[in-house]
mmCIF file of C-alpha atoms in Angstrom:
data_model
loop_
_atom_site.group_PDB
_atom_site.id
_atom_site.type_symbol
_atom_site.label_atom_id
_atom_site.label_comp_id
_atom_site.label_asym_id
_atom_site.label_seq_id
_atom_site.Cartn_x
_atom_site.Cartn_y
_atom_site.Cartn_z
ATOM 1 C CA UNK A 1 0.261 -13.653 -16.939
ATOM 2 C CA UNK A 2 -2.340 -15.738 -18.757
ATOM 3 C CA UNK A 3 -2.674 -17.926 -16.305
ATOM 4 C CA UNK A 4 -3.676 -14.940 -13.721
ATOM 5 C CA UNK A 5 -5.810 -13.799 -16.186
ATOM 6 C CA UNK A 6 -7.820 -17.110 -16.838
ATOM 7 C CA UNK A 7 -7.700 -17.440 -12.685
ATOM 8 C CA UNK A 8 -9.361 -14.038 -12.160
ATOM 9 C CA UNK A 9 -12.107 -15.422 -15.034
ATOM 10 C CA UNK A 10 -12.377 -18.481 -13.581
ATOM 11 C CA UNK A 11 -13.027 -16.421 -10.021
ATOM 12 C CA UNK A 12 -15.499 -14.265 -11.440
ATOM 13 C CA UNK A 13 -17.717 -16.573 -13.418
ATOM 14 C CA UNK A 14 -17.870 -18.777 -9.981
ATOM 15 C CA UNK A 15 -18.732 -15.483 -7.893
ATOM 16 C CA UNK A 16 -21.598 -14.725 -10.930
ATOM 17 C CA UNK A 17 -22.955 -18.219 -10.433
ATOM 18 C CA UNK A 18 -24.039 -18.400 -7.306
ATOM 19 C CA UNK A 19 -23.408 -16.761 -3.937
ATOM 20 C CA UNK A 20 -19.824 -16.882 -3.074
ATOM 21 C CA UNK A 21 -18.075 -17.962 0.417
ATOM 22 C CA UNK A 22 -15.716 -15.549 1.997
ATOM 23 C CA UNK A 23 -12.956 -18.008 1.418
ATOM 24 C CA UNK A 24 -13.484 -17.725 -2.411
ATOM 25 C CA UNK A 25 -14.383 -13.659 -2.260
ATOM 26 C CA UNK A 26 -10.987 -13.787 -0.660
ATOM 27 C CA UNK A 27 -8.923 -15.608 -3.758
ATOM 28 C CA UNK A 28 -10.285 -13.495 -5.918
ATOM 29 C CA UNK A 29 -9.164 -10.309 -4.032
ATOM 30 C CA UNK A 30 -5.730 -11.946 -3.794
ATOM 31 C CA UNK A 31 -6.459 -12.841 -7.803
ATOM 32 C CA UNK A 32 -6.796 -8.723 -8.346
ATOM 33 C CA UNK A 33 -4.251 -7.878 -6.229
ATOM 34 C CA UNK A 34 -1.295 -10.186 -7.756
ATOM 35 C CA UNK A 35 -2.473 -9.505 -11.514
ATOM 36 C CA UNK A 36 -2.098 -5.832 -10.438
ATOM 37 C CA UNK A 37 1.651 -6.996 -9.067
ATOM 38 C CA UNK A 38 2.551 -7.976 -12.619
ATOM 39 C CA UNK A 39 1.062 -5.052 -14.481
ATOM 40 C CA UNK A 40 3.257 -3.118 -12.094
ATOM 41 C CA UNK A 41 6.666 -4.476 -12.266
ATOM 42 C CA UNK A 42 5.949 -4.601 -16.147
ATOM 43 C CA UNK A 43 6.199 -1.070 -15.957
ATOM 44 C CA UNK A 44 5.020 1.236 -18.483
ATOM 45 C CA UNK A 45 2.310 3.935 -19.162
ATOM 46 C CA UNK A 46 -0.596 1.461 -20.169
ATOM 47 C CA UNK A 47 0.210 -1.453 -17.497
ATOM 48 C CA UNK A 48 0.279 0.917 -14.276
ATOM 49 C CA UNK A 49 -3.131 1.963 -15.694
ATOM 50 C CA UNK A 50 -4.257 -2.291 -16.321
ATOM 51 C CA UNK A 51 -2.482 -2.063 -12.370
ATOM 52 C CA UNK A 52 -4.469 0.651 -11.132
ATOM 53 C CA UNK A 53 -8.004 -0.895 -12.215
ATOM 54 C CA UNK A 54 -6.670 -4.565 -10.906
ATOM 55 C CA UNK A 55 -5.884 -2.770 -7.438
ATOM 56 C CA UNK A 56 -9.095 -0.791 -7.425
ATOM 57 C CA UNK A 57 -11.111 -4.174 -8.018
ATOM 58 C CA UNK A 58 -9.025 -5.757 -5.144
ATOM 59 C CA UNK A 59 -9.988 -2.609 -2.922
ATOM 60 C CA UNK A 60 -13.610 -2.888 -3.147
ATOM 61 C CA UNK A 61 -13.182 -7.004 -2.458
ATOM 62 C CA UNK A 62 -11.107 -6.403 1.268
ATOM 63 C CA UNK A 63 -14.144 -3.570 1.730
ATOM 64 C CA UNK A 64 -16.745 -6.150 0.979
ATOM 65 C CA UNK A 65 -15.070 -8.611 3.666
ATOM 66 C CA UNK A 66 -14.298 -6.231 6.101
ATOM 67 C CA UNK A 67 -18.014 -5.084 5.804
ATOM 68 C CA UNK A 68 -19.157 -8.815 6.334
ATOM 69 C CA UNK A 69 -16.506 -9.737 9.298
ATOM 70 C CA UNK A 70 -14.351 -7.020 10.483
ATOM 71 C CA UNK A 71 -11.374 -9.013 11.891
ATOM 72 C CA UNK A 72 -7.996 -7.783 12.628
ATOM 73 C CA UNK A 73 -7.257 -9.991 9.453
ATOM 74 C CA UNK A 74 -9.621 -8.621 6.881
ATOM 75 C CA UNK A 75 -8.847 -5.134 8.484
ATOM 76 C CA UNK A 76 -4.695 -5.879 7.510
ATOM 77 C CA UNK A 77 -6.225 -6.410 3.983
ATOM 78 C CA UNK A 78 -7.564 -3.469 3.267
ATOM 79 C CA UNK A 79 -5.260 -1.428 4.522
ATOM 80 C CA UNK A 80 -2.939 -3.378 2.043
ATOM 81 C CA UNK A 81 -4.873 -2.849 -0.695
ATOM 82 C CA UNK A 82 -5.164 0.922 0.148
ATOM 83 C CA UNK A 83 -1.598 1.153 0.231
ATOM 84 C CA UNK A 84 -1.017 -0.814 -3.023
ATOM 85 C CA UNK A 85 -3.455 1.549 -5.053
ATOM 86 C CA UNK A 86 -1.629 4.076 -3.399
ATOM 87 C CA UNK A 87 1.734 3.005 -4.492
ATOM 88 C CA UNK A 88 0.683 2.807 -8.120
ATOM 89 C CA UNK A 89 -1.323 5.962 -8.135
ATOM 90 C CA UNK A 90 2.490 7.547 -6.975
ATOM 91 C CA UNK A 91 4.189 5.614 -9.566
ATOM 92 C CA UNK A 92 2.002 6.953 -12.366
ATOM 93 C CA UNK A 93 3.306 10.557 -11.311
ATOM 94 C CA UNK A 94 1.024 13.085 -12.361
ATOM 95 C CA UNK A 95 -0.014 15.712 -9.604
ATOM 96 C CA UNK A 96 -3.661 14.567 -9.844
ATOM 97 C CA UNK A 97 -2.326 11.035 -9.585
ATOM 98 C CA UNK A 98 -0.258 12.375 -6.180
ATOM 99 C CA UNK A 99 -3.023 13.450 -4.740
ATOM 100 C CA UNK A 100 -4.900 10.071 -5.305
ATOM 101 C CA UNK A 101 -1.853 8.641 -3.949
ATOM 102 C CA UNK A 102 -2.124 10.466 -0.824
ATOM 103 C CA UNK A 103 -5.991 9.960 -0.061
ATOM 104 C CA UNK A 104 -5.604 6.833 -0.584
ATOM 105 C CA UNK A 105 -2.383 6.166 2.124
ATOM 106 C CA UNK A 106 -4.651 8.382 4.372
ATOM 107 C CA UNK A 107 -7.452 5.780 3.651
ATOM 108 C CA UNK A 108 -4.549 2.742 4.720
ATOM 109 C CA UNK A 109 -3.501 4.812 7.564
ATOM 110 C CA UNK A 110 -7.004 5.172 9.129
ATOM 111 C CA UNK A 111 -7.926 1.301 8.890
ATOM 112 C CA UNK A 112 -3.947 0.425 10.296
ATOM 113 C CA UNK A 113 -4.673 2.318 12.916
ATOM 114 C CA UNK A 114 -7.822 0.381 14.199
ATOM 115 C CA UNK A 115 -5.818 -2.825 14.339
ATOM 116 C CA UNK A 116 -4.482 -3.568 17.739
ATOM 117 C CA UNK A 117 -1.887 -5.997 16.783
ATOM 118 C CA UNK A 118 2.517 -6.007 16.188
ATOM 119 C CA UNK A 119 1.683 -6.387 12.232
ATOM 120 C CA UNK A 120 -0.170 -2.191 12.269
ATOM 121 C CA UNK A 121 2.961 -0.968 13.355
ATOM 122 C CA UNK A 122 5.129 -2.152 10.089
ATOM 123 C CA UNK A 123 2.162 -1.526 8.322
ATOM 124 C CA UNK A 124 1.728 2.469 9.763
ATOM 125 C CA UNK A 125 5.746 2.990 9.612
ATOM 126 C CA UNK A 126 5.564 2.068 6.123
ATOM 127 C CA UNK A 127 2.663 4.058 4.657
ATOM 128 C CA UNK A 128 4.019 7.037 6.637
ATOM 129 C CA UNK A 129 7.018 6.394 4.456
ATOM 130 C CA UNK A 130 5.179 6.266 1.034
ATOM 131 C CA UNK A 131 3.374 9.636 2.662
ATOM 132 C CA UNK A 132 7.081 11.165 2.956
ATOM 133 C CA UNK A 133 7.948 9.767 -0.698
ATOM 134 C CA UNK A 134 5.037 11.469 -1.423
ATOM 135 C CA UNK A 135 5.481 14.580 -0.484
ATOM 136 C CA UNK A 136 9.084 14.764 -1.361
ATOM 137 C CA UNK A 137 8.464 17.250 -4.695
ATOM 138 C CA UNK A 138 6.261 19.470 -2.788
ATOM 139 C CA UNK A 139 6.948 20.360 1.085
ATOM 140 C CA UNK A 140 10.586 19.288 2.202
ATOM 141 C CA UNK A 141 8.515 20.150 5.855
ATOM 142 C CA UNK A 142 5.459 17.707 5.025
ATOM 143 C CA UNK A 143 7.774 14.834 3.495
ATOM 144 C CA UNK A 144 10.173 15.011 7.288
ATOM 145 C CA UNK A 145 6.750 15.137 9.441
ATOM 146 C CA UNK A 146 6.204 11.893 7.732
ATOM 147 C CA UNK A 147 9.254 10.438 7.641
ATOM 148 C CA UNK A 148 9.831 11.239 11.207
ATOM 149 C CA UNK A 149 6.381 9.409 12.381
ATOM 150 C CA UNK A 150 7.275 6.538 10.280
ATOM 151 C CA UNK A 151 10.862 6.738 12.052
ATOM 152 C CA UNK A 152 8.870 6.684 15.449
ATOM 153 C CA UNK A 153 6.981 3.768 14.639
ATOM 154 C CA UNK A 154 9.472 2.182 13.420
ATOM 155 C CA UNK A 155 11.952 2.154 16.741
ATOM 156 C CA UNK A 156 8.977 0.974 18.623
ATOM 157 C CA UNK A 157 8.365 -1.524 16.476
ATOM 158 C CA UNK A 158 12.257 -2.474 16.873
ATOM 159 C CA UNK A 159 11.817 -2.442 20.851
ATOM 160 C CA UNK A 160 9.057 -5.461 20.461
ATOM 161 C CA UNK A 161 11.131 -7.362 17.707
ATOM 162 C CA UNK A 162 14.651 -6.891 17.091
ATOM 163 C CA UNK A 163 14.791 -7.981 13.467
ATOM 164 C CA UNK A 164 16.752 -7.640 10.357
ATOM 165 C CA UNK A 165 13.374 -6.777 8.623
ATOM 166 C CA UNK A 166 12.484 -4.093 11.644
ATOM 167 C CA UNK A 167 15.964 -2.357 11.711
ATOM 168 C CA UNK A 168 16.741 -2.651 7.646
ATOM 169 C CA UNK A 169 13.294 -0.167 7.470
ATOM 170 C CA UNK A 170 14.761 2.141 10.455
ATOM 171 C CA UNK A 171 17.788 2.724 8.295
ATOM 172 C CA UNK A 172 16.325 3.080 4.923
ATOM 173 C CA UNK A 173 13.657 5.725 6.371
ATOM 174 C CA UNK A 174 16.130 7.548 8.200
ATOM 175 C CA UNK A 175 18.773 7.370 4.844
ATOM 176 C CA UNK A 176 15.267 9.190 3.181
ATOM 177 C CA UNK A 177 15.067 11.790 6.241
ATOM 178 C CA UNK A 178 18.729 12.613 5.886
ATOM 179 C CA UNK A 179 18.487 13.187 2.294
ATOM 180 C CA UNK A 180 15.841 15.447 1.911
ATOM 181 C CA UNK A 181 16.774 19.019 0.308
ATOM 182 C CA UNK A 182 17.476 21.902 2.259
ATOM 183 C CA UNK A 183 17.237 24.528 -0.395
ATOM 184 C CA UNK A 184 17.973 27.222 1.635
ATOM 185 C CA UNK A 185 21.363 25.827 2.680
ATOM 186 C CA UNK A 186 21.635 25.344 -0.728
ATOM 187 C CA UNK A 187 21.826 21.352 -0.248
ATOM 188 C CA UNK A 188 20.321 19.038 -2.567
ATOM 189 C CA UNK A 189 21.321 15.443 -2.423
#
């Protein structure tokens, strides 16, 4: 972890000097985003915080590039960096922090969606999934709309390539369909 941290430094004090290229804009997004990684697997109330400001930095980098060259590429970025501030925003729990969550896979939705490539369809099958993770605790009918477009996405995603990758997601999202709560059957897996 100290290494990342005297990377990111390193990053910065390069990007203060002087104009920087896209190439090294781009390291240090990657920089924020994997120092983020570690500050979320370390779990804990303090390092999903350190996570949360690491991803945030990392969001406003892939805006800055997509701003300068708006490739399919720098596009796929920022809908990944959406996604991960999304997925720690859900992991810190609080409603308010649900919420964030959810804007934020809304935000990673809208950009997948302009992409015209194979890669937006893994990339929109799974943030429709974190949406139906999301919504889990509140609307049983909210969490299967999501589930169900992810499930969508996800068997035409299988029809273009047949992978292990492709068809593990199609069952793990459909496992999450078929165990949502019914409460008035009174079933709750």
């Amino acid at each position: 972890e100290l290494y990342r941290h005297h990377m990111v430094e390193e990053w910065e004090k390069e990007l203060s000097k002087e104009e920087g290229t896209e190439e090294k804009i781009e390291n240090l997004g990657h920089a924020y985003k994997r120092l983020g990684d570690s500050y979320f697997e370390e779990g804990g109330k303090e390092n999903k915080e350190k996570a949360c400001e690491m991803y945030e930095k990392s969001l406003e980098i892939a805006k800055e590039l997509v701003k300068a060259n708006n490739t399919s590429e720098n596009l796929e970025k920022l809908s990944h960096a959406y996604t991960n501030l999304g997925n720690s925003y859900q992991e810190r729990g609080e409603k308010e922090n649900q919420t964030k969550a959810c804007e934020m896979y809304r935000c990673a939705l809208k950009v997948a969606k302009e992409q015209k490539e194979q890669k937006s369809l893994e990339e929109l099958s799974y943030i429709y999934e974190r949406l139906g993770d999301n919504y889990r605790k509140e609307s049983r009918e909210k969490a299967c709309e999501m589930y169900e477009k992810s499930l969508m996405l996800i068997k035409e995603w299988v029809k273009k390539d047949r992978t292990t990758l492709s068809v593990g997601f199609l069952e793990v999202v459909f496992y999450k369909l078929l165990r949502l709560p019914i409460p008035e059957m009174g079933f709750a897996p």
